[in-house]
Amino acid sequence: MKLDTRVLRHLTAEDWRVLTAVELGSKNHENVPTPLIEKLSRLKGGASGVHKSISALAKAGLIARLKDAKYDGYRLTYGGLDYLALHTHASRKHVYSVGSRVGVGKESDIMIIADDNGTQKILKIHRLGRISFRTVKSNRDYLKNRAAGSWMYLSRLAAMKEFAFMQALREEGFPVPEPIAQSRHTIVMSLIDALPLRQISSVPDPASLYADLIGLILRLAQHGLIHGDFNEFNILIKEEKPASEQHSQQTPSSEKPEGKKQQDQDQAQDTVILTPIIIDFPQMVSMDHQNAEMYFDRDVNCIKSFFKKRFHFVSTVPGPFYKDAKKTVGKDGAKRLDASVEASGFTKKMAKELEAAIREQQAAAEEKGSGAGSDDDYDDDDDFDEDDEDDEAGESEQEEQNSTDCFQGFNLTGRWRDSGAPGSSNGDPR
C-alpha cells in the first residue's frame, strides 16, 4: 500500500464524516453494515448523501467491500486509515505537505513531510502484517484468525508504543528523534541529518563508536529497557564538529597563513564527532521481561558481529552480560522507563498483543527468506489488502515517476509546493 495524497484534497466534509463512521464501526465490525455507516455519519442529506460519499471513498480505495460478505457493508482499508491520520495531523498543524517516500520496511513506510512553516519532518506509517499476509495469504484459516482489521489495530499499538518510548527516552536525554505527534498508526518526528550505520564503510575510531553503542545498551538497561532490535539498521550516525572547530571556520580563510590552513584541514578530518541516534522502538521490552536475557544478548551480539565484519574490530573486553546489567536497573537515580510508559496508558495487555504480532512478523519474514533484519530497504510495496493488489502495478510506475530527490508534492489543501532538497527548510509552504 502506497501513500497517495492526490485524492485527499478533493474529499468533502461529508466524505470525511462517512470515512470516520466506517472507522468507528470497524471497532466492532470487520465489515461495517451500510445502515450503521448511515447512522454513525449523521449526514443532513440522509441515505443518498451517505451513498454518494461511499461511492467516492470506494473509488479512491479508502474503503472496500469485503469478499463473500453476507450483508451489504464496507471495511476500512489501510489507505483510508492513512487519510484519517493525515487529516488529524493536518488539523493540528503538524503536516502541511507530503513529499517522497524515503524508506520502505517490512513493518513501516517512511515519508518526508513539511509543516506550515516549511520545516521538514518524518512521517512514519506502521504497517504490521504486510509480510505475514503475503507469506500466508493463501491460507484462509490464517486469515480468519488475523483479519486485516486486527493488523490495523496492532499497527496503532506499534505507533502508540513507539511514540510513548520516544517521549520517555527524549525526556531522559537519550539520542532519539524528537517525537512530535501520533495519530492512529502514524508518528510525526523530527528529521535528522544522519546516515544509517549500515551505510557507513569506515570510521576513524571504531573502538570509540563501539564503546558509545555498548554504553547506550547499558544505559537503556539502567532505565529498565532493552531495545530488542539494536543493530546497524536502527542506529543512525550523525557527524558533528566540535564547537572550537566551528569557531575556527568562522575566521576568513584569507586571514590565515598557508601553514595554518593545512593544519586546520588535517584537524578537521580527525575531529569529526560521530553521534549515534537510536530509532525504531516497537519491539522494546522491559529488563523484567521473561525473555529479557535473550533480547539483551542479541542486541549486544548484533553490535559485536557488525563491527567485526564491517570495521574488523573485536573488543578485548568480554560482555556486557545481562546478569551484570540487571544489577544496575534503577541505580544512581535512573528512572524506570518501562514502568513510566506503562503508566502513560500503554498497558501490559497491549504490550503482549503487540509482542505476539511482532514475533509473527519475524517468523513470516524468516519463512519468506528475508531473515531477521530491519525494516529498512525492504523492497516489497504490497500489503495484505487484497482488493488493492490489482491497482498497485499502475500506481507503482506513477509513484516512481513522481518521486525525485527534491521535496515535491501536493500539500493537503491542494496547492503545489517545492521546498528544496531534503534537509533544508527553505521554500514558501503557501
CSV table of C-alpha atoms in Angstrom, one decimal, residues 45-341:
chain,number,residue,atom,x,y,z
A,45,GLY,CA,-28.6,14.6,3.2
A,46,GLY,CA,-29.6,11.2,4.7
A,47,ALA,CA,-29.0,7.9,3.0
A,48,SER,CA,-28.5,9.4,-0.5
A,49,GLY,CA,-25.7,11.6,0.7
A,50,VAL,CA,-24.1,8.7,2.5
A,51,HIS,CA,-24.2,6.5,-0.6
A,52,LYS,CA,-22.7,9.3,-2.6
A,53,SER,CA,-19.7,9.6,-0.2
A,54,ILE,CA,-19.4,5.8,0.0
A,55,SER,CA,-19.1,5.7,-3.8
A,56,ALA,CA,-16.4,8.4,-3.8
A,57,LEU,CA,-14.4,6.7,-0.9
A,58,ALA,CA,-14.6,3.3,-2.5
A,59,LYS,CA,-13.4,4.7,-5.9
A,60,ALA,CA,-10.4,6.2,-4.1
A,61,GLY,CA,-9.7,2.9,-2.4
A,62,LEU,CA,-10.2,4.3,1.1
A,63,ILE,CA,-13.0,1.7,1.9
A,64,ALA,CA,-13.8,-1.6,0.2
A,65,ARG,CA,-16.4,-4.3,0.1
A,66,LEU,CA,-15.4,-7.5,2.0
A,67,LYS,CA,-15.4,-10.5,-0.3
A,68,ASP,CA,-18.1,-13.1,0.3
A,69,ALA,CA,-19.8,-10.9,2.9
A,70,LYS,CA,-23.3,-12.0,3.9
A,71,TYR,CA,-24.6,-8.4,4.1
A,72,ASP,CA,-24.1,-5.1,2.4
A,73,GLY,CA,-21.2,-3.2,4.1
A,74,TYR,CA,-17.7,-1.8,3.8
A,75,ARG,CA,-14.4,-2.2,5.6
A,76,LEU,CA,-11.7,0.4,6.2
A,77,THR,CA,-8.6,0.0,4.1
A,78,TYR,CA,-5.1,1.0,5.1
A,79,GLY,CA,-5.4,3.8,2.6
A,80,GLY,CA,-8.5,5.1,4.5
A,81,LEU,CA,-6.6,4.8,7.8
A,82,ASP,CA,-3.7,6.7,6.2
A,83,TYR,CA,-6.0,9.5,5.2
A,84,LEU,CA,-7.7,9.8,8.6
A,85,ALA,CA,-4.3,10.0,10.3
A,86,LEU,CA,-3.1,12.7,7.8
A,87,HIS,CA,-6.3,14.6,8.3
A,88,THR,CA,-5.8,14.7,12.0
A,89,HIS,CA,-2.1,15.8,11.7
A,90,ALA,CA,-3.1,18.5,9.2
A,91,SER,CA,-5.8,19.8,11.5
A,92,ARG,CA,-3.2,20.1,14.3
A,93,LYS,CA,-0.8,21.9,12.0
A,94,HIS,CA,1.8,19.1,12.2
A,95,VAL,CA,1.6,18.2,8.5
A,96,TYR,CA,1.1,20.7,5.6
A,97,SER,CA,2.5,18.8,2.6
A,98,VAL,CA,3.8,15.3,1.8
A,99,GLY,CA,6.9,14.6,-0.1
A,100,SER,CA,8.6,11.5,-1.3
A,101,ARG,CA,8.8,8.1,0.4
A,102,VAL,CA,12.4,7.7,1.7
A,103,GLY,CA,12.2,4.3,3.3
A,104,VAL,CA,10.2,1.1,2.9
A,105,GLY,CA,10.2,-1.6,5.6
A,106,LYS,CA,8.6,-4.9,6.4
A,107,GLU,CA,6.5,-3.1,9.0
A,108,SER,CA,6.5,0.6,8.1
A,109,ASP,CA,6.8,3.3,5.4
A,110,ILE,CA,8.9,6.4,6.0
A,111,MET,CA,7.8,9.7,4.3
A,112,ILE,CA,9.3,13.2,4.2
A,113,ILE,CA,6.7,15.8,5.1
A,114,ALA,CA,6.7,19.5,6.0
A,115,ASP,CA,4.7,21.7,8.4
A,116,ASP,CA,3.1,25.1,7.8
A,117,ASN,CA,6.5,26.8,8.2
A,118,GLY,CA,8.2,24.6,5.6
A,119,THR,CA,10.2,22.7,8.2
A,120,GLN,CA,10.8,19.2,7.0
A,121,LYS,CA,10.0,16.2,9.2
A,122,ILE,CA,9.5,12.5,9.1
A,123,LEU,CA,6.2,10.6,9.0
A,124,LYS,CA,6.4,7.0,10.0
A,125,ILE,CA,3.5,4.8,9.0
A,126,HIS,CA,3.3,1.5,10.8
A,127,ARG,CA,2.0,-1.4,8.6
A,128,LEU,CA,2.1,-4.5,10.7
A,129,GLY,CA,1.0,-7.6,8.8
A,130,ARG,CA,2.5,-6.8,5.4
A,131,ILE,CA,4.9,-9.7,5.4
A,132,SER,CA,2.7,-12.1,7.4
A,133,PHE,CA,-0.2,-11.6,4.9
A,134,ARG,CA,1.9,-12.1,1.8
A,135,THR,CA,3.6,-15.2,3.2
A,136,VAL,CA,0.4,-16.9,4.1
A,137,LYS,CA,-2.4,-15.1,2.1
A,138,SER,CA,-3.4,-18.4,0.5
A,139,ASN,CA,-4.2,-19.9,4.0
A,140,ARG,CA,-7.8,-18.9,4.7
A,141,ASP,CA,-7.7,-20.4,8.2
A,142,TYR,CA,-4.9,-17.9,9.0
A,143,LEU,CA,-6.9,-15.0,7.6
A,144,LYS,CA,-9.8,-15.9,9.9
A,145,ASN,CA,-7.5,-15.7,12.9
A,146,ARG,CA,-5.9,-12.5,11.9
A,147,ALA,CA,-8.1,-10.2,9.7
A,148,ALA,CA,-6.9,-7.0,8.2
A,149,GLY,CA,-8.7,-5.0,10.8
A,150,SER,CA,-6.8,-6.6,13.6
A,151,TRP,CA,-3.5,-5.8,11.9
A,152,MET,CA,-4.6,-2.1,11.7
A,153,TYR,CA,-5.3,-2.3,15.4
A,154,LEU,CA,-1.8,-3.7,16.1
A,155,SER,CA,-0.3,-1.1,13.8
A,156,ARG,CA,-1.9,1.5,16.1
A,157,LEU,CA,-0.4,-0.2,19.1
A,158,ALA,CA,3.0,-0.1,17.5
A,159,ALA,CA,2.7,3.6,16.9
A,160,MET,CA,1.4,4.2,20.4
A,161,LYS,CA,4.3,2.2,21.9
A,162,GLU,CA,7.0,3.8,19.8
A,163,PHE,CA,5.7,7.3,20.5
A,164,ALA,CA,5.5,6.7,24.2
A,165,PHE,CA,9.0,5.3,24.4
A,166,MET,CA,10.4,8.1,22.2
A,167,GLN,CA,8.9,10.7,24.6
A,168,ALA,CA,10.2,8.9,27.7
A,169,LEU,CA,13.7,8.4,26.2
A,170,ARG,CA,13.9,12.0,24.9
A,171,GLU,CA,13.0,13.4,28.3
A,172,GLU,CA,15.8,11.4,29.9
A,173,GLY,CA,18.3,12.8,27.4
A,174,PHE,CA,18.7,9.7,25.1
A,175,PRO,CA,19.7,10.4,21.5
A,176,VAL,CA,16.4,9.8,19.7
A,177,PRO,CA,14.4,11.8,17.2
A,178,GLU,CA,12.0,14.3,18.7
A,179,PRO,CA,8.5,12.8,18.8
A,180,ILE,CA,6.1,15.5,17.6
A,181,ALA,CA,2.7,13.8,17.2
A,182,GLN,CA,1.0,10.5,16.9
A,183,SER,CA,-2.3,9.7,15.2
A,184,ARG,CA,-3.6,6.1,14.8
A,185,HIS,CA,-0.8,4.1,13.1
A,186,THR,CA,1.4,7.1,12.3
A,187,ILE,CA,4.1,9.2,14.1
A,188,VAL,CA,5.5,12.6,13.1
A,189,MET,CA,9.0,13.1,14.3
A,190,SER,CA,12.0,15.4,13.7
A,191,LEU,CA,14.1,14.8,10.6
A,192,ILE,CA,17.7,14.0,11.5
A,193,ASP,CA,20.6,14.7,9.1
A,194,ALA,CA,22.4,11.3,9.6
A,195,LEU,CA,23.2,8.1,7.9
A,196,PRO,CA,22.2,4.5,9.0
A,197,LEU,CA,25.2,2.7,10.4
A,198,ARG,CA,24.8,0.0,7.7
A,199,GLN,CA,25.7,2.6,5.1
A,200,ILE,CA,29.0,3.6,6.7
A,201,SER,CA,32.0,1.8,5.3
A,202,SER,CA,34.7,3.1,7.7
A,203,VAL,CA,35.1,5.3,10.8
A,204,PRO,CA,38.2,7.0,12.2
A,205,ASP,CA,37.9,5.2,15.6
A,206,PRO,CA,35.8,2.0,15.6
A,207,ALA,CA,36.7,1.4,19.3
A,208,SER,CA,35.2,4.7,20.4
A,209,LEU,CA,32.0,4.2,18.4
A,210,TYR,CA,31.7,0.7,19.7
A,211,ALA,CA,32.1,1.9,23.2
A,212,ASP,CA,29.4,4.5,22.7
A,213,LEU,CA,26.9,1.9,21.3
A,214,ILE,CA,27.6,-0.6,24.1
A,215,GLY,CA,27.2,2.3,26.5
A,216,LEU,CA,23.8,3.1,25.1
A,217,ILE,CA,22.7,-0.6,25.6
A,218,LEU,CA,23.8,-0.4,29.3
A,219,ARG,CA,22.3,3.0,29.8
A,220,LEU,CA,18.9,1.7,28.5
A,221,ALA,CA,19.2,-1.3,30.8
A,222,GLN,CA,19.8,1.1,33.8
A,223,HIS,CA,16.5,2.6,32.9
A,224,GLY,CA,14.9,-0.8,32.8
A,225,LEU,CA,14.8,-1.2,29.0
A,226,ILE,CA,16.1,-3.4,26.2
A,227,HIS,CA,15.9,-2.1,22.6
A,228,GLY,CA,15.2,-5.5,21.2
A,229,ASP,CA,16.4,-4.7,17.7
A,230,PHE,CA,19.6,-2.8,18.3
A,231,ASN,CA,21.5,-3.2,15.0
A,232,GLU,CA,23.1,-1.3,12.1
A,233,PHE,CA,19.6,-0.7,10.6
A,234,ASN,CA,18.2,1.0,13.6
A,235,ILE,CA,21.2,3.2,14.5
A,236,LEU,CA,21.8,6.5,12.7
A,237,ILE,CA,25.3,8.1,12.8
A,238,LYS,CA,25.3,11.9,12.9
A,239,GLU,CA,28.6,13.8,12.1
A,240,GLU,CA,29.1,16.8,14.3
A,241,LYS,CA,32.0,19.2,14.6
A,242,PRO,CA,33.5,20.4,17.9
A,243,ALA,CA,32.5,23.9,19.0
A,244,SER,CA,36.1,25.1,18.7
A,245,GLU,CA,36.3,23.9,15.1
A,246,GLN,CA,33.1,25.7,14.2
A,247,HIS,CA,34.5,28.9,15.7
A,248,SER,CA,37.7,28.4,13.7
A,249,GLN,CA,35.7,28.0,10.5
A,250,GLN,CA,34.1,31.4,11.1
A,251,THR,CA,37.6,33.0,10.7
A,252,PRO,CA,38.0,34.1,7.0
A,253,SER,CA,40.4,31.8,5.2
A,254,SER,CA,42.2,34.8,3.7
A,255,GLU,CA,43.3,35.9,7.1
A,256,LYS,CA,45.1,32.6,7.9
A,257,PRO,CA,48.7,31.7,6.9
A,258,GLU,CA,49.1,28.7,4.5
A,259,GLY,CA,50.5,26.5,7.2
A,260,LYS,CA,47.5,27.2,9.4
A,261,LYS,CA,45.1,26.4,6.6
A,262,GLN,CA,46.7,23.0,6.1
A,263,GLN,CA,46.7,22.3,9.8
A,264,ASP,CA,43.0,23.1,10.1
A,265,GLN,CA,42.2,20.8,7.2
A,266,ASP,CA,44.1,17.9,8.8
A,267,GLN,CA,42.4,18.6,12.2
A,268,ALA,CA,39.0,18.7,10.5
A,269,GLN,CA,39.4,15.1,9.4
A,270,ASP,CA,40.4,14.0,12.9
A,271,THR,CA,38.0,15.9,15.0
A,272,VAL,CA,34.6,14.9,13.5
A,273,ILE,CA,32.4,13.6,16.3
A,274,LEU,CA,30.2,10.6,15.4
A,275,THR,CA,27.0,10.7,17.4
A,276,PRO,CA,24.8,7.6,17.4
A,277,ILE,CA,21.0,8.2,17.2
A,278,ILE,CA,18.6,5.3,18.1
A,279,ILE,CA,15.4,4.7,16.1
A,280,ASP,CA,12.6,2.1,15.9
A,281,PHE,CA,11.1,1.2,19.3
A,282,PRO,CA,8.0,-1.0,18.8
A,283,GLN,CA,9.9,-4.1,19.9
A,284,MET,CA,11.4,-2.6,23.1
A,285,VAL,CA,10.9,-4.7,26.2
A,286,SER,CA,11.5,-4.4,29.9
A,287,MET,CA,14.5,-5.7,31.7
A,288,ASP,CA,12.0,-7.8,33.7
A,289,HIS,CA,10.6,-9.5,30.6
A,290,GLN,CA,10.6,-13.3,30.7
A,291,ASN,CA,13.0,-13.4,27.7
A,292,ALA,CA,15.0,-10.3,28.7
A,293,GLU,CA,18.3,-12.0,28.7
A,294,MET,CA,17.8,-13.3,25.2
A,295,TYR,CA,16.9,-9.9,23.9
A,296,PHE,CA,19.8,-8.2,25.7
A,297,ASP,CA,22.4,-10.7,24.5
A,298,ARG,CA,21.0,-10.4,20.9
A,299,ASP,CA,21.4,-6.6,21.0
A,300,VAL,CA,25.0,-6.9,22.2
A,301,ASN,CA,25.9,-9.7,19.7
A,302,CYS,CA,24.4,-7.7,16.8
A,303,ILE,CA,26.8,-4.8,17.5
A,304,LYS,CA,29.8,-7.2,18.1
A,305,SER,CA,29.1,-9.0,14.8
A,306,PHE,CA,28.7,-5.9,12.7
A,307,PHE,CA,31.8,-4.3,14.0
A,308,LYS,CA,33.8,-7.4,13.3
A,309,LYS,CA,32.5,-7.8,9.8
A,310,ARG,CA,32.5,-4.1,8.7
A,311,PHE,CA,35.3,-2.5,10.7
A,312,HIS,CA,37.4,-5.6,11.6
A,313,PHE,CA,37.1,-4.6,15.2
A,314,VAL,CA,36.9,-7.0,18.0
A,315,SER,CA,36.7,-5.8,21.6
A,316,THR,CA,39.1,-7.3,24.1
A,317,VAL,CA,36.6,-6.7,26.9
A,318,PRO,CA,34.1,-9.5,27.4
A,319,GLY,CA,30.4,-8.9,27.7
A,320,PRO,CA,28.5,-6.9,28.7
A,321,PHE,CA,26.3,-9.5,30.3
A,322,TYR,CA,22.6,-9.4,31.2
A,323,LYS,CA,23.2,-10.5,34.8
A,324,ASP,CA,25.5,-7.6,35.4
A,325,ALA,CA,23.3,-5.1,33.6
A,326,LYS,CA,20.3,-6.3,35.7
A,327,LYS,CA,22.0,-5.2,38.9
A,328,THR,CA,22.2,-1.6,37.6
A,329,VAL,CA,18.4,-1.2,36.9
A,330,GLY,CA,17.2,1.9,38.7
A,331,LYS,CA,20.5,2.7,40.3
A,332,ASP,CA,22.1,6.1,40.6
A,333,GLY,CA,18.6,7.7,40.3
A,334,ALA,CA,17.8,6.2,36.9
A,335,LYS,CA,14.1,6.4,36.2
A,336,ARG,CA,12.4,3.1,35.3
A,337,LEU,CA,11.1,4.0,31.9
A,338,ASP,CA,9.4,0.6,31.4
A,339,ALA,CA,7.1,1.5,34.3
A,340,SER,CA,6.6,5.1,33.2
A,341,VAL,CA,5.5,4.0,29.7
